[in-house]
Amino acid sequence: MRELNGALAQARYALASARSTARDGSAFTDASALTGLDALLTGVPAEVRAAYSRAVLGELRSNAVLLETLETFLACDGSWARSAEALHLHVNSVHYRIGRIEHFTGRDLSRLYDRLDLWAALLCRTDSA
């Protein structure tokens, strides 16, 4: 029975991925290759990804400096010092920018759950490469 449930889940994923591929060019991924959030999001239709990104990022979407800061902060695992170094800023500037990001998004970047929401929203942006 367990194998049947697994096969059913893979079939549902394949169907969702195939449907989204036909409309927006998402690449089909074998369910066994789902080892990261970016791969998982492949099966989500582009319009759903874009709507999620808009909802989570809100006004932040139009601020390239804050988006870069957010991406860097998350890539540096929330390290203020490494983020400051990567952005060539003083650590107080990173604190200020993160405060602005939290204000615009209503998220608290000290919480893992909120970091994950923001990371997923960045991955879902339609304007990202």
JSON list of C-alpha atoms in Angstrom, two decimals:
[
{"chain": "A", "resi": 1, "resn": "MET", "atom": "CA", "xyz": [0.00, 0.00, 0.00]},
{"chain": "A", "resi": 2, "resn": "ARG", "atom": "CA", "xyz": [2.88, 2.37, 0.82]},
{"chain": "A", "resi": 3, "resn": "GLU", "atom": "CA", "xyz": [4.35, 1.96, -2.68]},
{"chain": "A", "resi": 4, "resn": "LEU", "atom": "CA", "xyz": [0.95, 2.70, -4.19]},
{"chain": "A", "resi": 5, "resn": "ASN", "atom": "CA", "xyz": [0.67, 5.96, -2.22]},
{"chain": "A", "resi": 6, "resn": "GLY", "atom": "CA", "xyz": [4.16, 6.96, -3.35]},
{"chain": "A", "resi": 7, "resn": "ALA", "atom": "CA", "xyz": [3.35, 6.15, -6.96]},
{"chain": "A", "resi": 8, "resn": "LEU", "atom": "CA", "xyz": [0.13, 8.16, -6.74]},
{"chain": "A", "resi": 9, "resn": "ALA", "atom": "CA", "xyz": [1.98, 11.17, -5.31]},
{"chain": "A", "resi": 10, "resn": "GLN", "atom": "CA", "xyz": [4.56, 10.98, -8.11]},
{"chain": "A", "resi": 11, "resn": "ALA", "atom": "CA", "xyz": [1.83, 10.70, -10.74]},
{"chain": "A", "resi": 12, "resn": "ARG", "atom": "CA", "xyz": [0.04, 13.77, -9.33]},
{"chain": "A", "resi": 13, "resn": "TYR", "atom": "CA", "xyz": [3.30, 15.72, -9.35]},
{"chain": "A", "resi": 14, "resn": "ALA", "atom": "CA", "xyz": [4.02, 14.62, -12.94]},
{"chain": "A", "resi": 15, "resn": "LEU", "atom": "CA", "xyz": [0.54, 15.67, -14.05]},
{"chain": "A", "resi": 16, "resn": "ALA", "atom": "CA", "xyz": [0.84, 19.09, -12.37]},
{"chain": "A", "resi": 17, "resn": "SER", "atom": "CA", "xyz": [4.29, 19.60, -13.85]},
{"chain": "A", "resi": 18, "resn": "ALA", "atom": "CA", "xyz": [3.17, 18.54, -17.33]},
{"chain": "A", "resi": 19, "resn": "ARG", "atom": "CA", "xyz": [0.21, 20.90, -17.20]},
{"chain": "A", "resi": 20, "resn": "SER", "atom": "CA", "xyz": [2.39, 23.83, -16.18]},
{"chain": "A", "resi": 21, "resn": "THR", "atom": "CA", "xyz": [5.02, 22.93, -18.80]},
{"chain": "A", "resi": 22, "resn": "ALA", "atom": "CA", "xyz": [2.48, 23.19, -21.57]},
{"chain": "A", "resi": 23, "resn": "ARG", "atom": "CA", "xyz": [1.48, 26.71, -20.58]},
{"chain": "A", "resi": 24, "resn": "ASP", "atom": "CA", "xyz": [4.53, 28.45, -19.17]},
{"chain": "A", "resi": 25, "resn": "GLY", "atom": "CA", "xyz": [7.59, 26.41, -20.06]},
{"chain": "A", "resi": 26, "resn": "SER", "atom": "CA", "xyz": [8.31, 24.98, -16.59]},
{"chain": "A", "resi": 27, "resn": "ALA", "atom": "CA", "xyz": [10.66, 22.05, -16.83]},
{"chain": "A", "resi": 28, "resn": "PHE", "atom": "CA", "xyz": [9.39, 18.64, -15.74]},
{"chain": "A", "resi": 29, "resn": "THR", "atom": "CA", "xyz": [11.43, 17.19, -12.91]},
{"chain": "A", "resi": 30, "resn": "ASP", "atom": "CA", "xyz": [11.46, 13.56, -11.86]},
{"chain": "A", "resi": 31, "resn": "ALA", "atom": "CA", "xyz": [10.02, 13.40, -8.35]},
{"chain": "A", "resi": 32, "resn": "SER", "atom": "CA", "xyz": [13.19, 11.67, -7.15]},
{"chain": "A", "resi": 33, "resn": "ALA", "atom": "CA", "xyz": [15.13, 14.82, -8.14]},
{"chain": "A", "resi": 34, "resn": "LEU", "atom": "CA", "xyz": [13.14, 17.02, -5.74]},
{"chain": "A", "resi": 35, "resn": "THR", "atom": "CA", "xyz": [15.99, 17.81, -3.40]},
{"chain": "A", "resi": 36, "resn": "GLY", "atom": "CA", "xyz": [15.48, 21.52, -2.98]},
{"chain": "A", "resi": 37, "resn": "LEU", "atom": "CA", "xyz": [12.84, 24.21, -2.82]},
{"chain": "A", "resi": 38, "resn": "ASP", "atom": "CA", "xyz": [13.67, 25.51, -6.30]},
{"chain": "A", "resi": 39, "resn": "ALA", "atom": "CA", "xyz": [13.09, 22.03, -7.78]},
{"chain": "A", "resi": 40, "resn": "LEU", "atom": "CA", "xyz": [9.84, 21.64, -5.87]},
{"chain": "A", "resi": 41, "resn": "LEU", "atom": "CA", "xyz": [8.56, 24.97, -7.18]},
{"chain": "A", "resi": 42, "resn": "THR", "atom": "CA", "xyz": [9.07, 23.78, -10.77]},
{"chain": "A", "resi": 43, "resn": "GLY", "atom": "CA", "xyz": [5.72, 21.99, -10.68]},
{"chain": "A", "resi": 44, "resn": "VAL", "atom": "CA", "xyz": [3.85, 25.08, -9.48]},
{"chain": "A", "resi": 45, "resn": "PRO", "atom": "CA", "xyz": [2.22, 27.05, -12.31]},
{"chain": "A", "resi": 46, "resn": "ALA", "atom": "CA", "xyz": [3.93, 30.35, -13.15]},
{"chain": "A", "resi": 47, "resn": "GLU", "atom": "CA", "xyz": [0.87, 32.43, -12.31]},
{"chain": "A", "resi": 48, "resn": "VAL", "atom": "CA", "xyz": [0.70, 30.88, -8.82]},
{"chain": "A", "resi": 49, "resn": "ARG", "atom": "CA", "xyz": [4.43, 31.48, -8.24]},
{"chain": "A", "resi": 50, "resn": "ALA", "atom": "CA", "xyz": [4.10, 35.10, -9.38]},
{"chain": "A", "resi": 51, "resn": "ALA", "atom": "CA", "xyz": [1.06, 35.71, -7.17]},
{"chain": "A", "resi": 52, "resn": "TYR", "atom": "CA", "xyz": [2.86, 34.26, -4.16]},
{"chain": "A", "resi": 53, "resn": "SER", "atom": "CA", "xyz": [5.90, 36.41, -4.79]},
{"chain": "A", "resi": 54, "resn": "ARG", "atom": "CA", "xyz": [3.76, 39.55, -5.13]},
{"chain": "A", "resi": 55, "resn": "ALA", "atom": "CA", "xyz": [1.85, 38.77, -1.95]},
{"chain": "A", "resi": 56, "resn": "VAL", "atom": "CA", "xyz": [4.90, 38.04, 0.19]},
{"chain": "A", "resi": 57, "resn": "LEU", "atom": "CA", "xyz": [7.31, 40.67, -1.15]},
{"chain": "A", "resi": 58, "resn": "GLY", "atom": "CA", "xyz": [4.72, 43.42, -1.62]},
{"chain": "A", "resi": 59, "resn": "GLU", "atom": "CA", "xyz": [6.25, 46.88, -2.03]},
{"chain": "A", "resi": 60, "resn": "LEU", "atom": "CA", "xyz": [9.71, 45.41, -1.69]},
{"chain": "A", "resi": 61, "resn": "ARG", "atom": "CA", "xyz": [9.49, 44.12, -5.29]},
{"chain": "A", "resi": 62, "resn": "SER", "atom": "CA", "xyz": [10.22, 47.59, -6.66]},
{"chain": "A", "resi": 63, "resn": "ASN", "atom": "CA", "xyz": [13.25, 48.25, -4.45]},
{"chain": "A", "resi": 64, "resn": "ALA", "atom": "CA", "xyz": [16.34, 46.66, -6.03]},
{"chain": "A", "resi": 65, "resn": "VAL", "atom": "CA", "xyz": [18.64, 47.67, -3.15]},
{"chain": "A", "resi": 66, "resn": "LEU", "atom": "CA", "xyz": [16.46, 46.01, -0.52]},
{"chain": "A", "resi": 67, "resn": "LEU", "atom": "CA", "xyz": [15.95, 42.92, -2.68]},
{"chain": "A", "resi": 68, "resn": "GLU", "atom": "CA", "xyz": [19.71, 42.57, -3.05]},
{"chain": "A", "resi": 69, "resn": "THR", "atom": "CA", "xyz": [20.12, 43.01, 0.69]},
{"chain": "A", "resi": 70, "resn": "LEU", "atom": "CA", "xyz": [17.48, 40.36, 1.39]},
{"chain": "A", "resi": 71, "resn": "GLU", "atom": "CA", "xyz": [19.02, 37.89, -1.06]},
{"chain": "A", "resi": 72, "resn": "THR", "atom": "CA", "xyz": [22.48, 38.45, 0.41]},
{"chain": "A", "resi": 73, "resn": "PHE", "atom": "CA", "xyz": [21.27, 38.22, 4.01]},
{"chain": "A", "resi": 74, "resn": "LEU", "atom": "CA", "xyz": [19.49, 34.93, 3.32]},
{"chain": "A", "resi": 75, "resn": "ALA", "atom": "CA", "xyz": [22.46, 33.57, 1.32]},
{"chain": "A", "resi": 76, "resn": "CYS", "atom": "CA", "xyz": [24.70, 34.43, 4.29]},
{"chain": "A", "resi": 77, "resn": "ASP", "atom": "CA", "xyz": [22.40, 32.44, 6.61]},
{"chain": "A", "resi": 78, "resn": "GLY", "atom": "CA", "xyz": [21.32, 35.55, 8.48]},
{"chain": "A", "resi": 79, "resn": "SER", "atom": "CA", "xyz": [24.85, 36.60, 9.39]},
{"chain": "A", "resi": 80, "resn": "TRP", "atom": "CA", "xyz": [24.97, 40.36, 9.85]},
{"chain": "A", "resi": 81, "resn": "ALA", "atom": "CA", "xyz": [28.77, 40.52, 9.53]},
{"chain": "A", "resi": 82, "resn": "ARG", "atom": "CA", "xyz": [29.02, 38.36, 6.40]},
{"chain": "A", "resi": 83, "resn": "SER", "atom": "CA", "xyz": [26.11, 40.22, 4.81]},
{"chain": "A", "resi": 84, "resn": "ALA", "atom": "CA", "xyz": [27.80, 43.55, 5.52]},
{"chain": "A", "resi": 85, "resn": "GLU", "atom": "CA", "xyz": [31.05, 42.28, 4.04]},
{"chain": "A", "resi": 86, "resn": "ALA", "atom": "CA", "xyz": [29.36, 40.89, 0.93]},
{"chain": "A", "resi": 87, "resn": "LEU", "atom": "CA", "xyz": [27.42, 44.12, 0.40]},
{"chain": "A", "resi": 88, "resn": "HIS", "atom": "CA", "xyz": [30.42, 46.35, 1.24]},
{"chain": "A", "resi": 89, "resn": "LEU", "atom": "CA", "xyz": [28.42, 48.06, 3.97]},
{"chain": "A", "resi": 90, "resn": "HIS", "atom": "CA", "xyz": [28.74, 48.76, 7.66]},
{"chain": "A", "resi": 91, "resn": "VAL", "atom": "CA", "xyz": [26.82, 46.23, 9.74]},
{"chain": "A", "resi": 92, "resn": "ASN", "atom": "CA", "xyz": [24.54, 49.03, 11.01]},
{"chain": "A", "resi": 93, "resn": "SER", "atom": "CA", "xyz": [23.48, 49.69, 7.42]},
{"chain": "A", "resi": 94, "resn": "VAL", "atom": "CA", "xyz": [22.53, 46.04, 7.04]},
{"chain": "A", "resi": 95, "resn": "HIS", "atom": "CA", "xyz": [20.50, 46.25, 10.27]},
{"chain": "A", "resi": 96, "resn": "TYR", "atom": "CA", "xyz": [18.71, 49.33, 8.92]},
{"chain": "A", "resi": 97, "resn": "ARG", "atom": "CA", "xyz": [17.95, 47.69, 5.57]},
{"chain": "A", "resi": 98, "resn": "ILE", "atom": "CA", "xyz": [16.71, 44.48, 7.19]},
{"chain": "A", "resi": 99, "resn": "GLY", "atom": "CA", "xyz": [14.45, 46.60, 9.37]},
{"chain": "A", "resi": 100, "resn": "ARG", "atom": "CA", "xyz": [13.02, 48.21, 6.24]},
{"chain": "A", "resi": 101, "resn": "ILE", "atom": "CA", "xyz": [12.52, 44.79, 4.65]},
{"chain": "A", "resi": 102, "resn": "GLU", "atom": "CA", "xyz": [10.68, 43.59, 7.75]},
{"chain": "A", "resi": 103, "resn": "HIS", "atom": "CA", "xyz": [8.53, 46.73, 7.68]},
{"chain": "A", "resi": 104, "resn": "PHE", "atom": "CA", "xyz": [7.57, 46.32, 4.01]},
{"chain": "A", "resi": 105, "resn": "THR", "atom": "CA", "xyz": [6.92, 42.57, 4.21]},
{"chain": "A", "resi": 106, "resn": "GLY", "atom": "CA", "xyz": [5.53, 42.24, 7.73]},
{"chain": "A", "resi": 107, "resn": "ARG", "atom": "CA", "xyz": [8.00, 39.38, 8.29]},
{"chain": "A", "resi": 108, "resn": "ASP", "atom": "CA", "xyz": [10.52, 38.90, 11.08]},
{"chain": "A", "resi": 109, "resn": "LEU", "atom": "CA", "xyz": [13.85, 37.75, 9.67]},
{"chain": "A", "resi": 110, "resn": "SER", "atom": "CA", "xyz": [14.91, 36.32, 13.02]},
{"chain": "A", "resi": 111, "resn": "ARG", "atom": "CA", "xyz": [12.24, 33.63, 12.51]},
{"chain": "A", "resi": 112, "resn": "LEU", "atom": "CA", "xyz": [13.08, 30.67, 10.25]},
{"chain": "A", "resi": 113, "resn": "TYR", "atom": "CA", "xyz": [9.48, 30.40, 9.04]},
{"chain": "A", "resi": 114, "resn": "ASP", "atom": "CA", "xyz": [9.51, 34.00, 7.80]},
{"chain": "A", "resi": 115, "resn": "ARG", "atom": "CA", "xyz": [12.94, 33.51, 6.19]},
{"chain": "A", "resi": 116, "resn": "LEU", "atom": "CA", "xyz": [11.61, 30.51, 4.32]},
{"chain": "A", "resi": 117, "resn": "ASP", "atom": "CA", "xyz": [8.58, 32.46, 3.10]},
{"chain": "A", "resi": 118, "resn": "LEU", "atom": "CA", "xyz": [10.82, 35.23, 1.81]},
{"chain": "A", "resi": 119, "resn": "TRP", "atom": "CA", "xyz": [13.29, 32.82, 0.20]},
{"chain": "A", "resi": 120, "resn": "ALA", "atom": "CA", "xyz": [10.43, 31.04, -1.59]},
{"chain": "A", "resi": 121, "resn": "ALA", "atom": "CA", "xyz": [9.03, 34.40, -2.72]},
{"chain": "A", "resi": 122, "resn": "LEU", "atom": "CA", "xyz": [12.43, 35.34, -4.16]},
{"chain": "A", "resi": 123, "resn": "LEU", "atom": "CA", "xyz": [12.59, 32.03, -6.02]},
{"chain": "A", "resi": 124, "resn": "CYS", "atom": "CA", "xyz": [9.07, 32.59, -7.35]},
{"chain": "A", "resi": 125, "resn": "ARG", "atom": "CA", "xyz": [9.77, 35.99, -8.88]},
{"chain": "A", "resi": 126, "resn": "THR", "atom": "CA", "xyz": [8.95, 35.98, -12.58]},
{"chain": "A", "resi": 127, "resn": "ASP", "atom": "CA", "xyz": [11.56, 38.66, -13.24]},
{"chain": "A", "resi": 128, "resn": "SER", "atom": "CA", "xyz": [14.39, 36.53, -11.79]},
{"chain": "A", "resi": 129, "resn": "ALA", "atom": "CA", "xyz": [16.80, 34.85, -14.14]}
]
